Amino acid sequence: MRNLLWLWIVLGVLAVIAVIILLLPKSKKRYLSYILRQASSLIARYNV
Amino acid sequence: MSKYDIVIIGSGLGGLISGAVLSRRGRKVLVLEQSDRVGGCCSTYEVDGYKFDIGASVVEMIPIIDHAFAELGTTFAKEVDLIQCDPIYSVIFPDGQKLTIPMSVEGAAEEIGKISKEDKEGFLRYANKFESFIEGNGLDFFMMPMNTLGDMLASFKKVPILTKFGSFFAMTYDDVLRKYFKDPKVRQSMAYQSFYCGHSPEQAVGIFAIIPYMEHKGIYYPRGGMIKIPQAIQRIGEQNGMEVRLNSNVTKVLVDTNNRVTGVVTADGETIEANVVVSNINARKLYLDLIGEEHLKPIVRKGIKSYSLSKSTPYICLGVDYDPPLDAHHTLVTRDVDEINEFWWEKYRIGIVPKPEEQFGLICCPTKTDTSLAPEGHHIVALDFQGPSKLASGTWDDIKEEFSESLVDHLSQKIIPGLKDHVKTMVVSTPLDFERRLGNPGGAFYCFQQDLTAQVVFRPASKSKSIKGLYLAGASTHPGGGVPTVMASGVIAANQIVENEK
């Protein structure tokens, strides 16, 4: 069990993030989802 | 030896001011403009005795413009006959209630207090907050080059107030309004200005919530039309030897094997040599069409293709033979802020045109400020309402007539009584028309999206990172679209050229 402690910590952090996202209002979810989709282009944009 | 040191593509405000500054510094400058007049989106044309503006309808954020004219050794007020707009704008709410906002902050607070006493205090706190930004030289942020992370960090060091406003860059415009105002109507009265930077309140960067406050610092109209601003810059530039060639479309930027510009080619086949080129056109068109993908690294190609085109709107200019019942130069026809955000995400972005009764937007009546724009007793009413640049089905040519007639009919019934019966001249410019007239893809007023992910170092650099001797001005580069900001971009480009191109 002790060897699996790290797994429980990771799952715990993911669960907290999931709860925070679920509790966000629709408008914030929409905005965050948009920003995350754009994020993949940031390095390329920095080079333009 | 080439005849010109610098060729500038496009006589929009950014290109013109860049050329005027460089010619004042002794450089031989040629500005090539594809249309028959200077100014790009900040211009004016005449039909049947009515002087209609193409896009921009007022000037604000005056300290940035003053800075640009100072680079020319003069002042904005000396070169352009400016008329102050006071009241600064009027608001018509969906229930028909009206609110007129005067120039003075105290007067505006009183008016807001009639809707919500709590928000009157909120407005004063909001005003104090942004006043501290101005007093701390926060506007310098819009006047500094932002090509690298180093530039950005340097700006925070040079202008410490930016650090205090760091959270405003992480927040949205909507967040800032909600922070200071509780009443939905008060928020509505300041929400539309987010579209001045091309986005809905929920998508615009929070720092742009300074715009409604900046209007209290002075909002002006140039007597004779918006074209008086580019004409003034052209005049000053020409006094210093700058040449402006109209109806001259650049079709290619020449680049040698060392990836350095060597000149441009125009549509009539003329090659004009120059070691430095300033582009004031959409950067995607510049890099992909005029320069060519073969000169760009894959990561640059990916970056330039990743930008969405900015907002465009249909713009209806009416010449009318009566005095329309409007209270100010600008009248905002608002909707609930949540409805505006919903429209933006769910309809605008997928190309759906709202029905007239779902519309919101801006009515500009410039003849309330400058009567010389229309024949005596006549007025101009310009309608800037919502319509996506690319439609989900069909094109703007298919729906142009129906869209304009149904909107004028609706506004005539609900907002501006008598409008429809007094129209003498109507000119409708759709996003497609803007694309044809300005040569700007999608008719995009601000070239690219201006949200958090396409600002500052994530916007195309003003000193090109891939082509030597190439500089960018205008809405494509920092600090983005808008009259004062594109002028700032032109000064930034000029100063970098003076520093780097001996």
Coordinates of C-alpha atoms in Angstrom, one line a residue:
Chain A
M1 CA 0.0 0.0 0.0
R2 CA 2.8 2.4 0.9
N3 CA 4.2 1.9 -2.6
L4 CA 0.9 3.2 -4.0
L5 CA 0.8 6.4 -2.0
W6 CA 2.0 8.4 -4.9
L7 CA -0.9 7.1 -7.0
W8 CA -3.4 8.2 -4.3
I9 CA -1.9 11.6 -4.2
V10 CA -2.1 12.0 -8.0
L11 CA -5.7 10.8 -8.0
G12 CA -6.5 13.1 -5.2
V13 CA -5.1 16.1 -7.0
L14 CA -6.9 15.1 -10.2
A15 CA -10.1 14.7 -8.2
V16 CA -9.8 18.2 -6.7
I17 CA -9.1 19.7 -10.2
A18 CA -12.2 17.9 -11.6
V19 CA -14.4 19.2 -8.8
I20 CA -13.1 22.7 -9.3
I21 CA -13.8 22.5 -13.0
L22 CA -17.3 21.0 -12.4
L23 CA -18.1 23.8 -10.0
L24 CA -17.1 26.5 -12.5
P25 CA -20.0 28.4 -14.1
K26 CA -20.7 27.6 -17.8
S27 CA -19.1 30.9 -18.9
K28 CA -15.8 30.2 -17.2
K29 CA -15.7 26.6 -18.6
R30 CA -16.3 28.0 -22.0
Y31 CA -13.5 30.6 -21.7
L32 CA -11.0 28.1 -20.2
S33 CA -11.8 25.6 -22.8
Y34 CA -11.1 28.2 -25.5
I35 CA -7.9 29.3 -23.9
L36 CA -6.7 25.7 -23.6
R37 CA -7.4 25.1 -27.3
Q38 CA -5.4 28.1 -28.2
A39 CA -2.5 27.2 -25.9
S40 CA -1.1 24.6 -28.4
S41 CA -0.3 27.5 -30.8
L42 CA 1.5 29.8 -28.4
I43 CA 5.1 28.6 -29.1
A44 CA 4.5 28.9 -32.8
R45 CA 2.9 32.3 -32.4
Y46 CA 5.9 33.5 -30.4
N47 CA 8.1 32.7 -33.4
V48 CA 6.1 34.9 -35.9
Chain B
M1 CA 21.5 52.4 -55.5
S2 CA 17.8 52.3 -54.7
K3 CA 15.7 55.5 -54.8
Y4 CA 14.1 54.7 -51.4
D5 CA 15.4 53.6 -48.1
I6 CA 12.1 52.3 -46.9
V7 CA 8.9 51.1 -48.7
I8 CA 5.7 51.0 -46.7
I9 CA 2.9 48.7 -47.8
G10 CA -0.5 50.3 -46.9
S11 CA -1.4 53.8 -45.9
G12 CA -3.4 52.9 -42.8
L13 CA -2.6 55.0 -39.8
G14 CA 0.2 52.6 -38.7
G15 CA 2.0 52.7 -42.0
L16 CA 1.5 56.5 -42.5
I17 CA 2.8 57.5 -39.1
S18 CA 5.7 55.1 -39.4
G19 CA 6.6 56.7 -42.8
A20 CA 6.2 60.3 -41.4
V21 CA 8.4 59.6 -38.4
L22 CA 11.1 57.9 -40.6
S23 CA 11.1 60.8 -43.2
R24 CA 11.5 63.3 -40.4
R25 CA 14.5 61.3 -39.3
G26 CA 16.0 61.7 -42.8
R27 CA 15.0 58.4 -44.5
K28 CA 13.7 58.3 -48.0
V29 CA 10.2 56.8 -47.7
L30 CA 7.6 55.6 -50.2
V31 CA 4.1 54.6 -49.1
L32 CA 2.2 52.4 -51.4
E33 CA -1.6 52.3 -51.0
Q34 CA -3.8 49.9 -53.0
S35 CA -7.0 52.0 -52.7
D36 CA -7.7 55.6 -53.9
R37 CA -7.4 57.2 -50.4
V38 CA -5.3 57.2 -47.3
G39 CA -6.3 55.9 -43.9
G40 CA -7.5 52.4 -44.3
C41 CA -10.3 51.8 -41.8
C42 CA -9.8 55.4 -40.6
S43 CA -11.0 57.2 -43.7
T44 CA -14.0 59.0 -45.2
Y45 CA -15.8 59.1 -48.6
E46 CA -18.6 61.2 -50.0
V47 CA -21.9 60.1 -51.5
D48 CA -24.7 62.5 -52.5
G49 CA -23.2 65.3 -50.3
Y50 CA -22.9 63.0 -47.2
K51 CA -19.4 62.3 -45.8
F52 CA -19.4 58.8 -44.5
D53 CA -16.6 57.3 -42.4
I54 CA -15.4 53.9 -43.5
G55 CA -15.0 52.4 -40.0
A56 CA -13.5 54.3 -37.1
S57 CA -15.9 56.9 -35.8
V58 CA -14.2 58.7 -32.9
V59 CA -10.8 59.0 -31.3
E60 CA -10.0 58.3 -27.7
M61 CA -7.0 57.2 -25.6
I62 CA -5.6 60.6 -26.6
P63 CA -2.2 60.4 -24.7
I64 CA -1.2 57.6 -27.1
I65 CA -2.0 59.7 -30.1
D66 CA -0.3 62.7 -28.6
H67 CA 2.8 60.6 -28.2
A68 CA 2.7 59.7 -31.9
F69 CA 2.3 63.3 -33.0
A70 CA 5.1 64.4 -30.6
E71 CA 7.4 62.1 -32.6
L72 CA 6.5 64.3 -35.6
G73 CA 7.5 67.4 -33.7
T74 CA 3.9 68.7 -33.4
T75 CA 0.7 68.1 -31.5
F76 CA -2.5 66.3 -32.4
A77 CA -4.7 69.3 -31.6
K78 CA -2.5 71.6 -33.8
E79 CA -2.7 69.4 -36.8
V80 CA -6.4 68.2 -36.6
D81 CA -9.4 70.3 -35.8
L82 CA -10.9 68.2 -33.0
I83 CA -14.4 68.5 -31.7
Q84 CA -15.1 67.1 -28.2
C85 CA -18.0 64.7 -27.9
D86 CA -19.9 65.4 -24.7
P87 CA -22.1 63.5 -23.7
I88 CA -19.7 60.7 -24.6
Y89 CA -22.4 58.2 -25.3
S90 CA -26.0 57.3 -24.7
V91 CA -27.4 53.9 -23.9
I92 CA -30.8 52.4 -24.9
F93 CA -31.7 49.3 -22.8
P94 CA -33.9 46.5 -24.1
D95 CA -36.8 47.9 -22.1
G96 CA -36.5 51.2 -23.8
Q97 CA -34.9 53.0 -20.8
K98 CA -32.2 55.5 -21.7
L99 CA -29.0 56.5 -20.0
T100 CA -26.8 59.4 -21.2
I101 CA -23.2 59.4 -20.0
P102 CA -21.5 62.8 -19.7
M103 CA -17.8 63.4 -20.0
S104 CA -17.2 64.3 -16.3
V105 CA -16.7 61.3 -14.0
E106 CA -18.8 62.9 -11.3
G107 CA -21.6 63.5 -13.8
A108 CA -21.4 59.9 -15.0
A109 CA -21.5 58.6 -11.4
E110 CA -24.7 60.6 -10.8
E111 CA -26.3 59.1 -13.9
I112 CA -25.3 55.6 -12.8
G113 CA -26.5 56.4 -9.3
K114 CA -30.0 56.8 -10.8
I115 CA -29.9 53.1 -11.7
S116 CA -28.0 51.8 -8.7
K117 CA -26.7 53.7 -5.7
E118 CA -24.3 50.9 -4.9
D119 CA -22.9 51.0 -8.4
K120 CA -22.4 54.8 -8.2
E121 CA -19.7 54.0 -5.6
G122 CA -18.5 51.1 -7.7
F123 CA -18.1 53.5 -10.6
L124 CA -16.0 55.9 -8.6
R125 CA -13.8 53.0 -7.4
Y126 CA -13.5 51.8 -11.0
A127 CA -12.5 55.3 -12.1
N128 CA -9.9 55.7 -9.3
K129 CA -8.4 52.4 -10.2
F130 CA -7.9 53.1 -13.8
E131 CA -6.8 56.7 -13.1
S132 CA -4.0 55.2 -11.0
F133 CA -3.0 53.1 -14.1
I134 CA -2.8 56.3 -16.2
E135 CA -1.0 58.3 -13.5
G136 CA 1.5 55.4 -13.2
N137 CA 2.2 55.7 -17.0
G138 CA 0.5 52.4 -17.6
L139 CA -0.4 53.5 -21.1
D140 CA 3.3 53.3 -21.9
F141 CA 2.6 49.5 -22.2
F142 CA 0.9 50.2 -25.5
M143 CA 3.8 52.3 -26.8
M144 CA 6.7 49.8 -26.2
P145 CA 7.9 47.1 -28.5
M146 CA 6.9 43.6 -27.4
N147 CA 8.8 41.3 -29.6
T148 CA 10.3 39.0 -27.0
L149 CA 9.8 37.9 -23.4
G150 CA 12.7 40.2 -22.6
D151 CA 10.8 43.2 -24.0
M152 CA 7.8 42.2 -21.9
L153 CA 9.8 41.8 -18.7
A154 CA 11.5 45.1 -19.4
S155 CA 8.2 46.8 -19.7
F156 CA 7.2 45.6 -16.3
K157 CA 10.4 46.9 -14.9
K158 CA 10.1 50.3 -16.6
V159 CA 6.5 50.7 -15.7
P160 CA 6.0 49.3 -12.2
I161 CA 2.2 50.0 -12.3
L162 CA 1.9 47.1 -14.7
T163 CA 2.7 44.7 -12.0
K164 CA -0.1 46.1 -9.8
F165 CA -2.4 45.5 -12.8
G166 CA -1.1 42.0 -13.5
S167 CA -4.4 40.4 -12.4
F168 CA -6.3 42.6 -15.0
F169 CA -4.3 40.8 -17.8
A170 CA -5.5 37.4 -16.4
M171 CA -9.1 38.5 -15.9
T172 CA -11.6 39.0 -18.6
Y173 CA -13.4 42.3 -19.4
D174 CA -16.5 40.7 -18.0
D175 CA -14.7 39.8 -14.7
V176 CA -13.6 43.5 -14.3
L177 CA -17.2 44.7 -14.8
R178 CA -18.5 42.2 -12.3
K179 CA -15.8 43.2 -9.8
Y180 CA -17.0 46.8 -9.7
F181 CA -20.7 46.7 -10.7
K182 CA -23.6 44.7 -9.4
D183 CA -26.5 46.0 -11.4
P184 CA -26.9 44.2 -14.8
K185 CA -28.0 47.4 -16.5
V186 CA -24.9 49.3 -15.3
R187 CA -22.8 46.4 -16.6
Q188 CA -24.7 46.6 -19.9
S189 CA -23.9 50.3 -20.2
M190 CA -20.1 49.5 -20.3
A191 CA -20.1 46.1 -21.9
Y192 CA -20.3 47.0 -25.5
Q193 CA -16.9 48.7 -25.5
S194 CA -15.2 45.3 -25.3
F195 CA -16.0 45.0 -29.0
Y196 CA -13.8 48.1 -29.6
C197 CA -11.0 45.5 -29.1
G198 CA -12.8 42.9 -31.1
H199 CA -14.3 40.5 -28.5
S200 CA -17.2 39.9 -26.3
P201 CA -16.9 40.9 -22.7
E202 CA -16.3 37.3 -21.7
Q203 CA -13.4 36.9 -24.1
A204 CA -11.7 40.3 -24.1
V205 CA -8.7 40.8 -21.8
G206 CA -9.6 42.6 -18.5
I207 CA -7.2 45.5 -19.0
F208 CA -9.3 46.7 -21.9
A209 CA -12.0 47.5 -19.4
I210 CA -10.1 50.8 -19.2
I211 CA -11.8 51.8 -22.4
P212 CA -15.1 53.2 -20.9
Y213 CA -13.0 55.1 -18.4
M214 CA -10.6 56.5 -21.1
E215 CA -13.7 58.0 -22.8
H216 CA -14.0 60.2 -19.8
K217 CA -10.5 61.5 -20.4
G218 CA -11.6 62.8 -23.8
I219 CA -13.4 61.5 -26.9
Y220 CA -13.1 63.6 -30.1
Y221 CA -14.2 63.7 -33.7
P222 CA -12.1 65.4 -36.4
R223 CA -14.0 68.2 -38.1
G224 CA -14.6 67.1 -41.7
G225 CA -14.4 63.3 -41.1
M226 CA -12.0 60.7 -39.8
I227 CA -9.9 61.0 -42.9
K228 CA -8.5 64.3 -41.5
I229 CA -6.3 62.3 -39.2
P230 CA -4.4 60.3 -41.9
Q231 CA -4.4 63.4 -44.1
A232 CA -2.7 65.4 -41.4
I233 CA 0.0 62.7 -41.0
Q234 CA 0.4 62.5 -44.8
R235 CA 0.9 66.3 -44.9
I236 CA 3.6 66.3 -42.3
G237 CA 5.3 63.3 -43.9
E238 CA 5.3 64.9 -47.3
Q239 CA 6.8 68.1 -45.9
N240 CA 9.7 65.9 -44.9
G241 CA 10.0 64.2 -48.3
M242 CA 7.7 61.2 -47.8
E243 CA 6.0 60.1 -51.0
V244 CA 2.5 58.5 -51.0
R245 CA 1.4 56.6 -54.1
L246 CA -2.3 55.7 -54.3
N247 CA -3.9 52.9 -56.4
S248 CA -0.6 51.0 -56.1
N249 CA -1.1 47.4 -55.0
V250 CA 1.9 45.5 -53.8
T251 CA 1.8 41.9 -55.0
K252 CA 5.1 40.6 -53.8
V253 CA 7.8 41.3 -51.2
L254 CA 11.2 40.4 -52.6
V255 CA 13.4 38.3 -50.3
D256 CA 17.0 37.2 -51.1
T257 CA 18.8 34.0 -50.3
N258 CA 19.8 35.4 -46.9
N259 CA 16.1 36.0 -46.1
R260 CA 16.5 39.7 -46.3
V261 CA 14.0 42.0 -48.1
T262 CA 15.3 43.7 -51.2
G263 CA 12.1 45.5 -52.3
V264 CA 8.6 45.0 -53.5
V265 CA 6.7 44.4 -56.8
T266 CA 3.5 46.2 -57.6
A267 CA 0.5 44.9 -59.5
D268 CA 1.5 46.8 -62.7
G269 CA 4.9 44.9 -62.6
E270 CA 7.1 47.7 -61.3
T271 CA 9.9 46.6 -59.0
I272 CA 10.8 49.0 -56.3
E273 CA 14.1 48.3 -54.4
A274 CA 14.5 49.0 -50.7
N275 CA 16.5 47.5 -47.9
V276 CA 13.6 48.0 -45.4
V277 CA 9.9 47.2 -45.9
V278 CA 7.2 48.1 -43.4
S279 CA 4.0 46.2 -43.7
N280 CA 0.8 47.8 -42.6
I281 CA -1.4 45.0 -44.0
N282 CA -2.7 41.8 -42.5
A283 CA 0.3 39.8 -41.5
R284 CA -1.1 36.5 -42.8
K285 CA -1.5 38.0 -46.2
L286 CA 2.0 39.5 -45.9
Y287 CA 3.8 36.3 -44.9
L288 CA 1.8 33.7 -46.9
D289 CA 0.9 35.6 -50.1
L290 CA 3.4 38.4 -50.5
I291 CA 6.5 36.7 -49.1
G292 CA 5.7 33.1 -49.7
E293 CA 5.8 30.0 -47.4
E294 CA 9.1 28.9 -49.0
H295 CA 10.9 31.7 -47.0
L296 CA 9.4 30.7 -43.7
K297 CA 10.3 28.0 -41.2
P298 CA 7.6 25.4 -40.4
I299 CA 7.0 26.9 -36.9
V300 CA 6.5 30.4 -38.4
R301 CA 4.0 29.0 -41.0
K302 CA 2.2 27.1 -38.2
G303 CA 2.1 30.3 -36.1
I304 CA 0.8 32.6 -38.7
K305 CA -1.9 30.2 -39.8
S306 CA -3.0 29.6 -36.2
Y307 CA -4.6 33.1 -35.8
S308 CA -8.3 33.5 -36.3
L309 CA -9.3 36.6 -38.2
S310 CA -10.7 39.3 -36.0
K311 CA -14.3 40.6 -35.8
S312 CA -15.9 42.4 -38.7
T313 CA -19.4 43.7 -39.0
P314 CA -21.7 45.0 -41.6
Y315 CA -21.8 48.8 -41.5
I316 CA -24.8 50.7 -42.8
C317 CA -24.4 54.4 -43.5
L318 CA -27.6 56.4 -44.0
G319 CA -28.0 60.0 -45.1
V320 CA -31.3 61.3 -43.7
D321 CA -33.3 64.5 -44.2
Y322 CA -34.4 64.9 -40.6
D323 CA -32.9 65.3 -37.1
P324 CA -32.9 61.7 -35.7
P325 CA -34.0 61.5 -32.0
L326 CA -30.5 60.4 -30.7
D327 CA -28.9 62.1 -27.7
A328 CA -25.2 61.7 -28.5
H329 CA -22.5 61.0 -31.2
H330 CA -22.6 57.4 -30.1
T331 CA -25.6 55.5 -28.9
L332 CA -25.3 51.9 -27.7
V333 CA -28.2 49.6 -28.2
T334 CA -27.6 47.0 -25.5
R335 CA -28.7 43.6 -24.4
D336 CA -28.1 41.7 -21.2
V337 CA -24.4 40.9 -20.9
D338 CA -25.0 37.2 -20.6
E339 CA -27.0 37.3 -23.8
I340 CA -24.2 39.2 -25.6
N341 CA -21.7 36.5 -24.5
E342 CA -24.0 33.7 -25.4
F343 CA -24.5 35.2 -28.9
W344 CA -20.7 35.5 -29.3
W345 CA -19.9 31.9 -28.4
E346 CA -22.9 30.2 -29.8
K347 CA -23.8 32.2 -32.9
Y348 CA -21.3 34.7 -34.1
R349 CA -18.4 32.3 -34.1
I350 CA -20.3 29.8 -36.3
G351 CA -21.5 32.3 -38.7
I352 CA -25.1 32.9 -37.7
V353 CA -26.6 36.4 -38.3
P354 CA -28.9 37.5 -35.4
K355 CA -32.5 38.5 -36.2
P356 CA -33.2 42.2 -35.9
E357 CA -35.0 41.8 -32.6
E358 CA -31.9 40.0 -31.2
Q359 CA -29.5 42.7 -32.3
F360 CA -27.2 44.9 -30.3
G361 CA -24.7 47.4 -31.5
L362 CA -23.6 51.0 -32.0
I363 CA -25.5 53.8 -33.7
C364 CA -23.2 56.7 -34.7
C365 CA -24.6 60.1 -35.6
P366 CA -21.5 62.1 -36.4
T367 CA -23.5 65.1 -37.5
K368 CA -24.6 65.6 -33.9
T369 CA -20.9 66.7 -33.5
D370 CA -20.0 68.0 -36.9
T371 CA -22.8 69.4 -39.0
S372 CA -20.5 70.0 -42.0
L373 CA -20.7 66.3 -42.9
A374 CA -24.2 66.5 -44.4
P375 CA -26.2 69.0 -46.4
E376 CA -28.0 71.6 -44.2
G377 CA -30.8 70.1 -42.1
H378 CA -29.6 66.6 -43.0
H379 CA -27.9 64.1 -40.8
I380 CA -25.8 60.9 -41.0
V381 CA -26.8 57.7 -39.1
A382 CA -24.3 54.9 -39.2
L383 CA -25.4 51.5 -37.9
D384 CA -22.7 49.1 -36.6
F385 CA -24.6 45.9 -35.6
Q386 CA -23.7 42.3 -35.4
G387 CA -23.0 40.0 -38.3
P388 CA -20.1 37.5 -38.6
S389 CA -17.5 37.9 -41.3
K390 CA -18.1 34.5 -42.7
L391 CA -21.7 33.2 -42.8
A392 CA -22.7 29.6 -42.0
S393 CA -24.3 29.4 -45.4
G394 CA -24.2 31.7 -48.4
T395 CA -22.4 35.0 -48.7
W396 CA -23.0 38.5 -47.6
D397 CA -23.8 39.4 -51.2
D398 CA -26.8 37.1 -50.9
I399 CA -28.3 38.7 -47.8
K400 CA -26.9 42.2 -47.9
E401 CA -30.2 43.9 -49.0
E402 CA -32.5 41.9 -46.7
F403 CA -30.2 42.3 -43.7
S404 CA -30.0 46.1 -44.1
E405 CA -33.6 46.7 -44.8
S406 CA -34.9 44.5 -42.0
L407 CA -32.5 46.2 -39.5
V408 CA -33.4 49.7 -40.6
D409 CA -37.1 48.7 -40.4
H410 CA -36.6 47.3 -36.8
L411 CA -34.7 50.3 -35.5
S412 CA -37.2 52.6 -37.1
Q413 CA -40.0 50.9 -35.1
K414 CA -38.2 50.5 -31.8
I415 CA -35.2 52.8 -31.4
I416 CA -35.1 55.7 -33.9
P417 CA -38.7 56.7 -34.8
G418 CA -39.1 58.0 -38.4
L419 CA -35.7 56.7 -39.6
K420 CA -36.9 54.6 -42.4
D421 CA -39.1 57.3 -43.9
H422 CA -36.3 59.8 -44.0
V423 CA -33.5 57.8 -45.6
K424 CA -32.2 59.6 -48.7
T425 CA -29.0 57.7 -49.3
M426 CA -28.0 54.3 -48.0
V427 CA -24.5 52.6 -48.4
V428 CA -24.1 49.2 -46.9
S429 CA -20.7 47.7 -46.4
T430 CA -20.6 44.1 -45.4
P431 CA -17.5 42.2 -44.2
L432 CA -17.1 41.0 -47.8
D433 CA -17.2 44.6 -49.1
F434 CA -14.6 45.6 -46.5
E435 CA -12.4 42.8 -47.8
R436 CA -12.7 44.1 -51.3
R437 CA -12.2 47.7 -50.4
L438 CA -9.4 47.4 -47.9
G439 CA -7.8 44.2 -49.2
N440 CA -8.1 42.8 -45.7
P441 CA -9.0 39.1 -45.4
G442 CA -12.5 38.6 -44.0
G443 CA -12.8 42.4 -43.7
A444 CA -11.3 41.9 -40.3
F445 CA -10.9 45.3 -38.7
Y446 CA -8.3 44.2 -36.2
C447 CA -6.7 41.6 -38.5
F448 CA -6.4 38.9 -35.8
Q449 CA -8.2 37.8 -32.7
Q450 CA -7.1 40.0 -29.8
D451 CA -7.6 37.7 -26.8
L452 CA -5.0 36.8 -24.2
T453 CA -3.4 34.2 -26.6
A454 CA -2.8 36.6 -29.4
Q455 CA -1.5 39.6 -27.5
V456 CA 1.9 41.1 -26.8
V457 CA 4.6 38.5 -27.5
F458 CA 2.1 36.1 -29.1
R459 CA 1.1 38.7 -31.7
P460 CA 3.3 38.9 -34.9
A461 CA 6.4 40.8 -33.9
S462 CA 6.9 44.3 -35.2
K463 CA 10.5 43.4 -36.1
S464 CA 10.1 40.3 -38.1
K465 CA 11.8 37.2 -36.5
S466 CA 12.2 35.4 -39.8
I467 CA 12.8 38.1 -42.5
K468 CA 15.6 40.6 -42.1
G469 CA 14.7 44.2 -42.9
L470 CA 10.9 43.5 -42.5
Y471 CA 8.9 45.5 -39.9
L472 CA 5.2 45.4 -39.1
A473 CA 2.8 48.2 -38.2
G474 CA -1.0 48.2 -37.9
A475 CA -3.5 46.0 -36.2
S476 CA -1.5 42.7 -36.9
T477 CA 1.2 43.6 -34.4
H478 CA 1.3 44.8 -30.8
P479 CA -0.7 46.7 -29.4
G480 CA -3.3 45.6 -31.9
G481 CA -6.3 47.3 -33.6
G482 CA -7.9 50.6 -32.9
V483 CA -6.9 54.2 -33.9
P484 CA -4.5 55.0 -31.0
T485 CA -3.0 51.5 -30.9
V486 CA -2.2 51.2 -34.6
M487 CA -0.6 54.7 -34.4
A488 CA 1.5 53.4 -31.5
S489 CA 2.5 50.4 -33.6
G490 CA 3.7 52.7 -36.4
V491 CA 5.9 54.7 -34.0
I492 CA 7.3 51.4 -32.5
A493 CA 8.2 50.2 -36.0
A494 CA 9.9 53.5 -37.0
N495 CA 11.9 53.6 -33.8
Q496 CA 13.1 50.0 -34.2
I497 CA 14.2 50.8 -37.8
V498 CA 16.1 53.9 -36.7
E499 CA 17.8 51.7 -34.1
N500 CA 18.5 48.6 -36.2
E501 CA 18.8 49.8 -39.9
K502 CA 21.6 52.3 -40.1

